[in-house]
mmCIF file of C-alpha atoms and ligand atoms in Angstrom:
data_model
loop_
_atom_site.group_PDB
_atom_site.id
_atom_site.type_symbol
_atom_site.label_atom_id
_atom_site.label_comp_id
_atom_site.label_asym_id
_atom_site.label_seq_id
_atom_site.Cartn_x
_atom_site.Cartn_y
_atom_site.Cartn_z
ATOM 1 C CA UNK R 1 4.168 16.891 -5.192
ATOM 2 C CA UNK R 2 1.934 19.646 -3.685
ATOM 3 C CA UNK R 3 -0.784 18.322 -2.195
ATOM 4 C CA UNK R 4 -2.217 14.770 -1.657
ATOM 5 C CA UNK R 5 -4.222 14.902 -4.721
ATOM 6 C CA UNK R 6 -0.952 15.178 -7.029
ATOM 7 C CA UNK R 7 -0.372 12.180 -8.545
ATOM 8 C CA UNK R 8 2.518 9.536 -9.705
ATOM 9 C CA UNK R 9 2.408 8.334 -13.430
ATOM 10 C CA UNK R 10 2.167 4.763 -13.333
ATOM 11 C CA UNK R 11 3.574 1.936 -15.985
ATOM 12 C CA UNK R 12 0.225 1.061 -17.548
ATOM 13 C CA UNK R 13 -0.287 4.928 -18.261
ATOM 14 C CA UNK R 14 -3.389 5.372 -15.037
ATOM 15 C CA UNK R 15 -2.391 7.753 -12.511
ATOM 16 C CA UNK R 16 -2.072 7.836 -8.648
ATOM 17 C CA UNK R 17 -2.480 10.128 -5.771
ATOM 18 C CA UNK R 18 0.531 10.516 -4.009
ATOM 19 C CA UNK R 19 -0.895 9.938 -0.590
ATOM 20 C CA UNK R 20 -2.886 7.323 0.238
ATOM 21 C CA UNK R 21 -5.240 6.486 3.524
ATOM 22 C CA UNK R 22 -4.339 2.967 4.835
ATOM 23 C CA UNK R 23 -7.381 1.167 6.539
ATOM 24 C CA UNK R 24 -5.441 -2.037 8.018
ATOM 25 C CA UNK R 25 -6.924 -3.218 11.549
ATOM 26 C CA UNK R 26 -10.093 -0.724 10.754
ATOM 27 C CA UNK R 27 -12.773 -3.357 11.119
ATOM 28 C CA UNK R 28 -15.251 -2.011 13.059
ATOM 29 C CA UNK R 29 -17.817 -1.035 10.406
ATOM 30 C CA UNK R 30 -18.431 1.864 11.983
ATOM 31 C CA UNK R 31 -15.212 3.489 12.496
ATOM 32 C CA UNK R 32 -14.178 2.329 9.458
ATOM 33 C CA UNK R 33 -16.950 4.268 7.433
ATOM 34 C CA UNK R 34 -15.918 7.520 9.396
ATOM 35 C CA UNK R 35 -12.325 7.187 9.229
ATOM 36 C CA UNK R 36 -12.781 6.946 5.175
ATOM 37 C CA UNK R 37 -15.295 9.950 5.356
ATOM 38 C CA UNK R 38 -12.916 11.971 7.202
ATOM 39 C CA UNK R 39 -9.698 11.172 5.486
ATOM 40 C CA UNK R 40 -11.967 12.247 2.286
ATOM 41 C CA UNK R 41 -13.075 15.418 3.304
ATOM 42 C CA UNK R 42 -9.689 16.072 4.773
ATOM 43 C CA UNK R 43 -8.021 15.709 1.441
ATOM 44 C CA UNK R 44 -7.321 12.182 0.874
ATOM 45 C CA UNK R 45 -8.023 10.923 -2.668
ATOM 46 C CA UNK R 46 -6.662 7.435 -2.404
ATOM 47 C CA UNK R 47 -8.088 5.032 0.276
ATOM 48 C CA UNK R 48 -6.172 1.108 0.889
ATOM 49 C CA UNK R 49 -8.155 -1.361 1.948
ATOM 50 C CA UNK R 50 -7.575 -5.641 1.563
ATOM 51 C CA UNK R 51 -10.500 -8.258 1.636
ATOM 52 C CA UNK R 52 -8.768 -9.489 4.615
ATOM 53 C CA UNK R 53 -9.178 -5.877 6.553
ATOM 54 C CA UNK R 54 -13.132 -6.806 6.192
ATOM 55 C CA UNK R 55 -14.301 -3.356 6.021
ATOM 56 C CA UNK R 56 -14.172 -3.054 2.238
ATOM 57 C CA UNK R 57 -18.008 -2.724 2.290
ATOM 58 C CA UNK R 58 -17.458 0.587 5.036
ATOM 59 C CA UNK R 59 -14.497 1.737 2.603
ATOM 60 C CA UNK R 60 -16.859 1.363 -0.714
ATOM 61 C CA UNK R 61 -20.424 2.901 1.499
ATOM 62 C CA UNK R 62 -17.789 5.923 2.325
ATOM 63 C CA UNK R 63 -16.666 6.453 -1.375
ATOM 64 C CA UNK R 64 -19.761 6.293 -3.001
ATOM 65 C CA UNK R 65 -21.794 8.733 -0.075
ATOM 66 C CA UNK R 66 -18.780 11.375 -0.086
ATOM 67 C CA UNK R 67 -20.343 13.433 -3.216
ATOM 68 C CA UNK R 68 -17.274 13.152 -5.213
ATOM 69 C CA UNK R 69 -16.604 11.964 -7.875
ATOM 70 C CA UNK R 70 -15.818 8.132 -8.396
ATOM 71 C CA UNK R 71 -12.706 9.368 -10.745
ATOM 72 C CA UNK R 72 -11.394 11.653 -7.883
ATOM 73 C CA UNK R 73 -11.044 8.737 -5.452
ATOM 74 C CA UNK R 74 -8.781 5.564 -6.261
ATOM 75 C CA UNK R 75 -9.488 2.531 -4.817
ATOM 76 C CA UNK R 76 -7.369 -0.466 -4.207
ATOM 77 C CA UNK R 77 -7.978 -3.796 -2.592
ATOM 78 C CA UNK R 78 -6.207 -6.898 -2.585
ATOM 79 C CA UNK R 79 -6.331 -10.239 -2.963
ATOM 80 C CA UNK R 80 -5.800 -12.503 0.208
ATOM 81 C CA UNK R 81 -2.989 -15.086 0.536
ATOM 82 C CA UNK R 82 -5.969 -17.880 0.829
ATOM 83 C CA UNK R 83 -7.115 -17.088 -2.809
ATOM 84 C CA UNK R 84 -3.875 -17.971 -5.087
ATOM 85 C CA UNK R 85 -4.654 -19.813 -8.163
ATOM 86 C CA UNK R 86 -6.738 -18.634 -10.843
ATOM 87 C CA UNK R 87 -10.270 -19.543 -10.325
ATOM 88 C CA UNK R 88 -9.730 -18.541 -6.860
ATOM 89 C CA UNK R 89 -8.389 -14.760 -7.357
ATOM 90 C CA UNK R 90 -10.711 -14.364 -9.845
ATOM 91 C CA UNK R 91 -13.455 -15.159 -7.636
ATOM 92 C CA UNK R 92 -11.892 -13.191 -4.959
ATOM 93 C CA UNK R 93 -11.547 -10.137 -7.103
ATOM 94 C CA UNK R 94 -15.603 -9.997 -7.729
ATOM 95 C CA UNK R 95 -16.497 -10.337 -4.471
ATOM 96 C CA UNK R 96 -14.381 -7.388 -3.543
ATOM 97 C CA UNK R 97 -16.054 -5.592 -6.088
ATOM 98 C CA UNK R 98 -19.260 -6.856 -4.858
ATOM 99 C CA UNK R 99 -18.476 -5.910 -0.965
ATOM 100 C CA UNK R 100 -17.554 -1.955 -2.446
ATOM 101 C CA UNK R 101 -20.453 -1.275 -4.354
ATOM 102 C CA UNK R 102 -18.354 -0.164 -7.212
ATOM 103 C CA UNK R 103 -18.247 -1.139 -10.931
ATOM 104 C CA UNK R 104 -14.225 -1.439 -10.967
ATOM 105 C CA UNK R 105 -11.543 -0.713 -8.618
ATOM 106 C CA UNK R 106 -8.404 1.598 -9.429
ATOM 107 C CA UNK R 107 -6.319 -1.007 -8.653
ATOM 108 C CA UNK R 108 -5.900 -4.482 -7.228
ATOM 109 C CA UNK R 109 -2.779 -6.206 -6.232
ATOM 110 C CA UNK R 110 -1.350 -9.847 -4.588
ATOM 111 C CA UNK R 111 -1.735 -9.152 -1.094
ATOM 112 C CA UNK R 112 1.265 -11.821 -0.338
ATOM 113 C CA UNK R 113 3.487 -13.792 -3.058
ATOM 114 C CA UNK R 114 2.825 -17.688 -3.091
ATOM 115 C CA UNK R 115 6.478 -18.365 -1.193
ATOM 116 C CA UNK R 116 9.022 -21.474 -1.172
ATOM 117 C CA UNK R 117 7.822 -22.125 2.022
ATOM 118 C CA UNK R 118 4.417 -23.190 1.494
ATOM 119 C CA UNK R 119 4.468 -24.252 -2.175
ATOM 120 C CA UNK R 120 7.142 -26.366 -3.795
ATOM 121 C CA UNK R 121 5.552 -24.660 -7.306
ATOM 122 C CA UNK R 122 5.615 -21.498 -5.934
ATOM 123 C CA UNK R 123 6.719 -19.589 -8.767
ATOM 124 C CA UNK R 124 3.604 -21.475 -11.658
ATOM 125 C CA UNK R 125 1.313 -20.309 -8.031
ATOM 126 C CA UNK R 126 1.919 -16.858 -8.401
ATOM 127 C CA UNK R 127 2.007 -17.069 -12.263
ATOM 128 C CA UNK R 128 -1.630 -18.284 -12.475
ATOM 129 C CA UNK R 129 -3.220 -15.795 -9.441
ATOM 130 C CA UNK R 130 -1.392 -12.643 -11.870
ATOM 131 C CA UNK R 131 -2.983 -14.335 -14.839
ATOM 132 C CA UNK R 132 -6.348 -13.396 -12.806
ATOM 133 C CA UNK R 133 -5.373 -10.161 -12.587
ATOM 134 C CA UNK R 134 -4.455 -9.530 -15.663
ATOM 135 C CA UNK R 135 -8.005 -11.132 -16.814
ATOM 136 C CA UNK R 136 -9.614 -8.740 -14.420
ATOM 137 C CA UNK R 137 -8.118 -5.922 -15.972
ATOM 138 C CA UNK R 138 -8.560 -6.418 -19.576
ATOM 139 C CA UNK R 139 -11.994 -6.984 -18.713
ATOM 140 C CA UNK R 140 -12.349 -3.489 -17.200
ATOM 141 C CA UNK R 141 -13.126 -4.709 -13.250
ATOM 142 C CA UNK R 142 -9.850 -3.155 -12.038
ATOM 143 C CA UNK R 143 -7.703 -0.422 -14.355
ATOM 144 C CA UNK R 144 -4.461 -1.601 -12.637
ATOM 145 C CA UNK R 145 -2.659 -4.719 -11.369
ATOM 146 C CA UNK R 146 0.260 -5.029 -8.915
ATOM 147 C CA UNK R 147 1.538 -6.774 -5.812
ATOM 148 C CA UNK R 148 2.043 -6.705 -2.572
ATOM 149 C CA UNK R 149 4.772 -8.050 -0.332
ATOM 150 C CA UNK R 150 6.422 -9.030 -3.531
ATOM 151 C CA UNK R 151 10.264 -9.245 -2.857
ATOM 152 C CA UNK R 152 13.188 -9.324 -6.126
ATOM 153 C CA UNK R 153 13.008 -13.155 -6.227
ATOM 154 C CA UNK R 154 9.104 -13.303 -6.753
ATOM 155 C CA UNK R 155 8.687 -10.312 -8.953
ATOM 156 C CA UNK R 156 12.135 -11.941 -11.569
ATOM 157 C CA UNK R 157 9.849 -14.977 -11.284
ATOM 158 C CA UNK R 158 6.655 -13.220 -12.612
ATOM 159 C CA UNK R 159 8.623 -11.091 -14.776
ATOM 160 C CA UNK R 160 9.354 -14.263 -16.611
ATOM 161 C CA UNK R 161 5.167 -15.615 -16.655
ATOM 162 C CA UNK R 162 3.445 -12.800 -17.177
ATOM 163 C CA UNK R 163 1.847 -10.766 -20.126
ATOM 164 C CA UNK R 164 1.753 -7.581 -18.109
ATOM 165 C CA UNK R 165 4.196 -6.250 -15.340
ATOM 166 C CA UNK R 166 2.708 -5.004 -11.673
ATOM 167 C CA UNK R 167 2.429 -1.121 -11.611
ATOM 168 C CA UNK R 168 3.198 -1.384 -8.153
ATOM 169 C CA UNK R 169 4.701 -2.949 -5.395
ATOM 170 C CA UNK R 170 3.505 -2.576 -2.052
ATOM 171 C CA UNK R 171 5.621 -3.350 0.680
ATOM 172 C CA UNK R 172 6.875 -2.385 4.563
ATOM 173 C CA UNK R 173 9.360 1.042 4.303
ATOM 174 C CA UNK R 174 9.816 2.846 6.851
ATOM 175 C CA UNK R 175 13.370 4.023 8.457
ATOM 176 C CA UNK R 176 14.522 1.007 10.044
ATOM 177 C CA UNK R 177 13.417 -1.085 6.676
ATOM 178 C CA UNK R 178 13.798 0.558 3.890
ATOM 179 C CA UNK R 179 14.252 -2.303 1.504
ATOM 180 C CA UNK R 180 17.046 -0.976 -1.126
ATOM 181 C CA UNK R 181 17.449 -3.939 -3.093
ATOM 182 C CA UNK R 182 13.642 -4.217 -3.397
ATOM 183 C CA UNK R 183 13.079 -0.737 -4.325
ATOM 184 C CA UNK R 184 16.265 -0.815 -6.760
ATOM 185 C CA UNK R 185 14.782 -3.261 -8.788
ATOM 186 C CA UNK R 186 11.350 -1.838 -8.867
ATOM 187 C CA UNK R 187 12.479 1.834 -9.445
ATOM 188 C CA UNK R 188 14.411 -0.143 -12.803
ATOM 189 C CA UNK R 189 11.662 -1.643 -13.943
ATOM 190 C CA UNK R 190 9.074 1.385 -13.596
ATOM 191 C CA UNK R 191 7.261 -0.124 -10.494
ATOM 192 C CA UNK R 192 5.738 2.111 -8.207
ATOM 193 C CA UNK R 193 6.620 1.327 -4.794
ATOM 194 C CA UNK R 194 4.180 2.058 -2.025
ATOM 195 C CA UNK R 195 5.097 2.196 1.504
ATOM 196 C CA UNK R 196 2.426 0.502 4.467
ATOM 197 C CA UNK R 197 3.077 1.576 7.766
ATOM 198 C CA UNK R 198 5.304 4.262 6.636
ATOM 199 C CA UNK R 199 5.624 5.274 10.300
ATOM 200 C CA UNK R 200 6.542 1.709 11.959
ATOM 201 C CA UNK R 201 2.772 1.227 13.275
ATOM 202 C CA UNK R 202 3.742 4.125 15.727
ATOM 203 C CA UNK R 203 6.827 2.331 17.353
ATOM 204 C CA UNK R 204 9.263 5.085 15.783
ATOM 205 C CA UNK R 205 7.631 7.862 17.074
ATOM 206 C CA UNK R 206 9.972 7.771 20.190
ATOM 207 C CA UNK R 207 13.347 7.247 18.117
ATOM 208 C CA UNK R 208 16.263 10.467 19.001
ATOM 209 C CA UNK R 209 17.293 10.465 15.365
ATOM 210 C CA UNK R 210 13.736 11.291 13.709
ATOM 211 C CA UNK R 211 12.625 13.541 16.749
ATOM 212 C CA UNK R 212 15.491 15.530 15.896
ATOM 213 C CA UNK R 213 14.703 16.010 12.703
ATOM 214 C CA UNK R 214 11.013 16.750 13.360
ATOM 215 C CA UNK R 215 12.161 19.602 15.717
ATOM 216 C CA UNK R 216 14.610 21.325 13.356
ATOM 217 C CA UNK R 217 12.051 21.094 10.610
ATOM 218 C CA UNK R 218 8.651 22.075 13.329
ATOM 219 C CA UNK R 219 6.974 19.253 12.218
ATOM 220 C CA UNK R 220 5.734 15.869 14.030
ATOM 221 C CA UNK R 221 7.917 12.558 13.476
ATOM 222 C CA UNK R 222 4.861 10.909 12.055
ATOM 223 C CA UNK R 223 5.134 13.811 8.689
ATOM 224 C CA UNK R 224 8.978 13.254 8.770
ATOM 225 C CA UNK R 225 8.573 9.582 8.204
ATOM 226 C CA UNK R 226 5.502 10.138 5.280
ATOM 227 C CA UNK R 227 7.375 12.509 4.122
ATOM 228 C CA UNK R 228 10.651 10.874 3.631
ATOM 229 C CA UNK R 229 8.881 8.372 1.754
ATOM 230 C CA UNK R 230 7.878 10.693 -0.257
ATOM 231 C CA UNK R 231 11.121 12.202 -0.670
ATOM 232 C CA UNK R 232 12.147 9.007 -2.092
ATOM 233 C CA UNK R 233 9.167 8.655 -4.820
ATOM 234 C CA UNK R 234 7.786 6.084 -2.425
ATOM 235 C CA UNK R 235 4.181 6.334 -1.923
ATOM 236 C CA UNK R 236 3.094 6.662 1.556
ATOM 237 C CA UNK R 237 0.277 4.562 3.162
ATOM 238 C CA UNK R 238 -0.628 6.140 6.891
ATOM 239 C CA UNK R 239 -2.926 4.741 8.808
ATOM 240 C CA UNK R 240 -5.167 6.198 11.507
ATOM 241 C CA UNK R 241 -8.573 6.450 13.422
ATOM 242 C CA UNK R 242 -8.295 9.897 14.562
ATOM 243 C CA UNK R 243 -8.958 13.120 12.293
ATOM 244 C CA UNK R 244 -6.472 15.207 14.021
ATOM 245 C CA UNK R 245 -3.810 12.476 12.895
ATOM 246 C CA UNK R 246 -4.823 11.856 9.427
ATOM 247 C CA UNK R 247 -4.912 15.648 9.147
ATOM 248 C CA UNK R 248 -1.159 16.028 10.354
ATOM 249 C CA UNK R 249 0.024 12.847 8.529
ATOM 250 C CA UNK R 250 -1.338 14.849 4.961
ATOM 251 C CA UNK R 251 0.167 18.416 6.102
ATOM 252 C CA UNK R 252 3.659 17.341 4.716
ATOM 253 C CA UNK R 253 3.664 19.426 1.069
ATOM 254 C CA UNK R 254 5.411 22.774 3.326
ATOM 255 C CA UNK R 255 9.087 21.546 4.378
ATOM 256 C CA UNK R 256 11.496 19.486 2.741
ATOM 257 C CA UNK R 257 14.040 17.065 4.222
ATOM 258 C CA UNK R 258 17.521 18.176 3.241
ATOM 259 C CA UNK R 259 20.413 16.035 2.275
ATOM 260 C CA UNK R 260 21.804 14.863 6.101
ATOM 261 C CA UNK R 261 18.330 14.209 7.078
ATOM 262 C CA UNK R 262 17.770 11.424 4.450
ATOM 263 C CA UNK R 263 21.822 10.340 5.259
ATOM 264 C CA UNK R 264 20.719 10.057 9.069
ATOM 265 C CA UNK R 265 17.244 8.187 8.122
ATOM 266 C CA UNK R 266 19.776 5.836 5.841
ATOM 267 C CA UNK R 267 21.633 5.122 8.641
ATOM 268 C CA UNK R 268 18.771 3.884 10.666
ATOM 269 C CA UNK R 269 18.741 0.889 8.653
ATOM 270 C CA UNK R 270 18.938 -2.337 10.351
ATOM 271 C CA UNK R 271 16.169 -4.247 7.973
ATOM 272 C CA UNK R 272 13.716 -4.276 11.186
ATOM 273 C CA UNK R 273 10.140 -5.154 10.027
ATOM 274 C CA UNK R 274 7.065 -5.017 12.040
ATOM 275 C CA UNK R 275 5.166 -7.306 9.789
ATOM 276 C CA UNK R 276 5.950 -10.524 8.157
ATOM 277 C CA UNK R 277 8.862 -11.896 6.196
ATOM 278 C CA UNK R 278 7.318 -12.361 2.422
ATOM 279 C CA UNK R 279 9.288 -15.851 2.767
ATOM 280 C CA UNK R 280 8.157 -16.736 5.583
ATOM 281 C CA UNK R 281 4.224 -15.570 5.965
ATOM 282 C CA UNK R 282 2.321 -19.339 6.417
ATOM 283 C CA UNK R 283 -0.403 -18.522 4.606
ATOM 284 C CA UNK R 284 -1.490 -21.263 1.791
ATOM 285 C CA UNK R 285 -4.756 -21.836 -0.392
ATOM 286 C CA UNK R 286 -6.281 -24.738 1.883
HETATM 287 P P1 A2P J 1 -4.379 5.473 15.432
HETATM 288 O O1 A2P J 1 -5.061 4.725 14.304
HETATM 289 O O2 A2P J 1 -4.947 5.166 16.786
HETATM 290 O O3 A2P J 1 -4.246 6.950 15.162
HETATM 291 P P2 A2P J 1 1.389 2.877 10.210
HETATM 292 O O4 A2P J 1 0.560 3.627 9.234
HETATM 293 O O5 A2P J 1 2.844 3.116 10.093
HETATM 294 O O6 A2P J 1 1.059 1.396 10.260
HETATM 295 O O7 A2P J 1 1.027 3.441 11.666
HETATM 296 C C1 A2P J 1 -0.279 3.291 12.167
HETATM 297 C C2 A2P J 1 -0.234 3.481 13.663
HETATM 298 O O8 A2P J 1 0.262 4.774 13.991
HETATM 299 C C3 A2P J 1 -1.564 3.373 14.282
HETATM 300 O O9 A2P J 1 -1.373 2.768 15.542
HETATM 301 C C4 A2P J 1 -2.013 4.825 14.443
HETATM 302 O O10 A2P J 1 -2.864 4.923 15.537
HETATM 303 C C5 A2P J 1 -0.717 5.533 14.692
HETATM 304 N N1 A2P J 1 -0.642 6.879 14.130
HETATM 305 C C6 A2P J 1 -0.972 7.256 12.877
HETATM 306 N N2 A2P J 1 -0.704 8.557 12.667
HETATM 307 C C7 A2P J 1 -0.185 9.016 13.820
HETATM 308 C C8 A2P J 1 0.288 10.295 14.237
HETATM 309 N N3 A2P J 1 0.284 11.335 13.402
HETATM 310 N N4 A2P J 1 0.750 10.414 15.506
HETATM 311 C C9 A2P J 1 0.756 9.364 16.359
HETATM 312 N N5 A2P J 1 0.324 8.130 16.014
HETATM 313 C C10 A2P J 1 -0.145 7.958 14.757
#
């Protein structure tokens, strides 16, 4: 990969930029159509956004006003943990559509698995909300399906249900977390993973072991971390507000990390996550 607009083959034969623009906690309508704008004209070609983030109509205005081409730019929302079931995610999946102004997205995934914790059928949950998916892609609103937050046990469980396997998985990697048996199974069943907060929502930026690295390689510890992720065919979701970031967070295609950098990143595992535990997020269809 050369440049952010290079892009990973995916399952269902679509393609992906390598890089995407994550848009979590961007709500402010304002800020959130700028942030979009400048990521595009910076590069970007792949913007994240969720119904939940409520700024899918800033994200869509952005898109559609940046004088490129709707095939240049992919897309993907997501379908909140409130909407499993059927009729619900299908529901869910229009009025995403409806909020971006756009006649399909590039993708759409699960944002969070139906989980043991808040439904005794939690597997026939999940089953049905993919079946929605899968409706919405045959029927040309979104060119490819996936999931989010999706951990071995609930993608074996779909695996079993479902007519059409996710194209990706998106989940929390970054060092600290890097998931292995999650990413193992994926990377064996041709499921792209993708990385949010590939840089630990800023709290790594401190850490000795990646600072070192940055310095030997002249490069910030925010492009070590997207670009270790990288370096691992994981696809990279950074997140930011300011231009000067998003511009160093995408100037990661001149170095390489070398063998004993990834060893030393591997050995910053301690399975730390930031975000929720897919088993135990509390989120249920009221
Ligand atoms: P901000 O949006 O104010 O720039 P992640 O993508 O891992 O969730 O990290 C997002 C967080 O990291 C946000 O708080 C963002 O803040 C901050 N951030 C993103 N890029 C950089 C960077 N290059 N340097 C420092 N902080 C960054």
């Amino acid at each position: 990969m050369d440049r952010a607009s290079d892009r990973f083959a995916l399952a269902d034969g679509n393609f992906i930029p390598c890089l995407g623009f994550g848009t979590y906690l961007i709500d402010d309508p304002i800020v959130a159509y700028r942030s979009v704008a400048d990521a595009l004209e910076l590069g970007y070609r792949h913007i994240d956004t969720a119904a939940i983030y409520r700024n899918e109509e800033s994200v869509g205005k952005a898109v559609r006003d940046s004088g490129l081409s709707r095939s240049e730019i992919f897309v993907t929302s997501k379908v909140w943990a409130s909407e499993h079931g059927y009729d619900r995610a299908s529901r869910a999946i229009d009025a995403s559509l409806k909020r971006l102004g756009l006649d399909y997205m590039d993708m759409c995934l699960v944002h969070w698995p139906a989980n043991a914790k808040n439904y005794s059928d939690w597997q026939a949950v999940n089953a049905d909300t993919w079946r929605a998916l899968e409706q919405a892609k045959a029927d040309g609103k979104v060119k490819t399906i996936g999931v989010s937050n999706f951990l071995v046990s609930h993608l074996v469980s779909l695996q079993d249900n479902c007519r059409i396997m996710p194209a990706v998985d998106q989940i929390e990697y970054h060092p600290g977390l890097l998931q292995p048996e999650t990413v193992a199974f994926c990377k064996s069943n041709n499921i792209l993973v993708e990385a949010w907060s590939p840089i630990g929502r800023a709290r790594l930026l401190d850490d000795p072991t990646l600072n070192s690295i940055a310095h030997k390689h002249g490069k910030s510890v925010a492009q070590v971390c997207v670009k270790f992720a990288l370096s691992q065919g994981v696809l990279p979701l950074p997140k930011s507000t300011h231009r000067a970031r998003m511009a160093e967070n995408a100037d990661i295609f001149d170095f390489e990390l070398d063998w004993s950098d990834i060893g030393d990143i591997e050995g910053m595992e301690e399975g730390k996550r930031y975000g929720s535990h897919p088993d135990e997020q509390n989120f249920c269809a009221e």
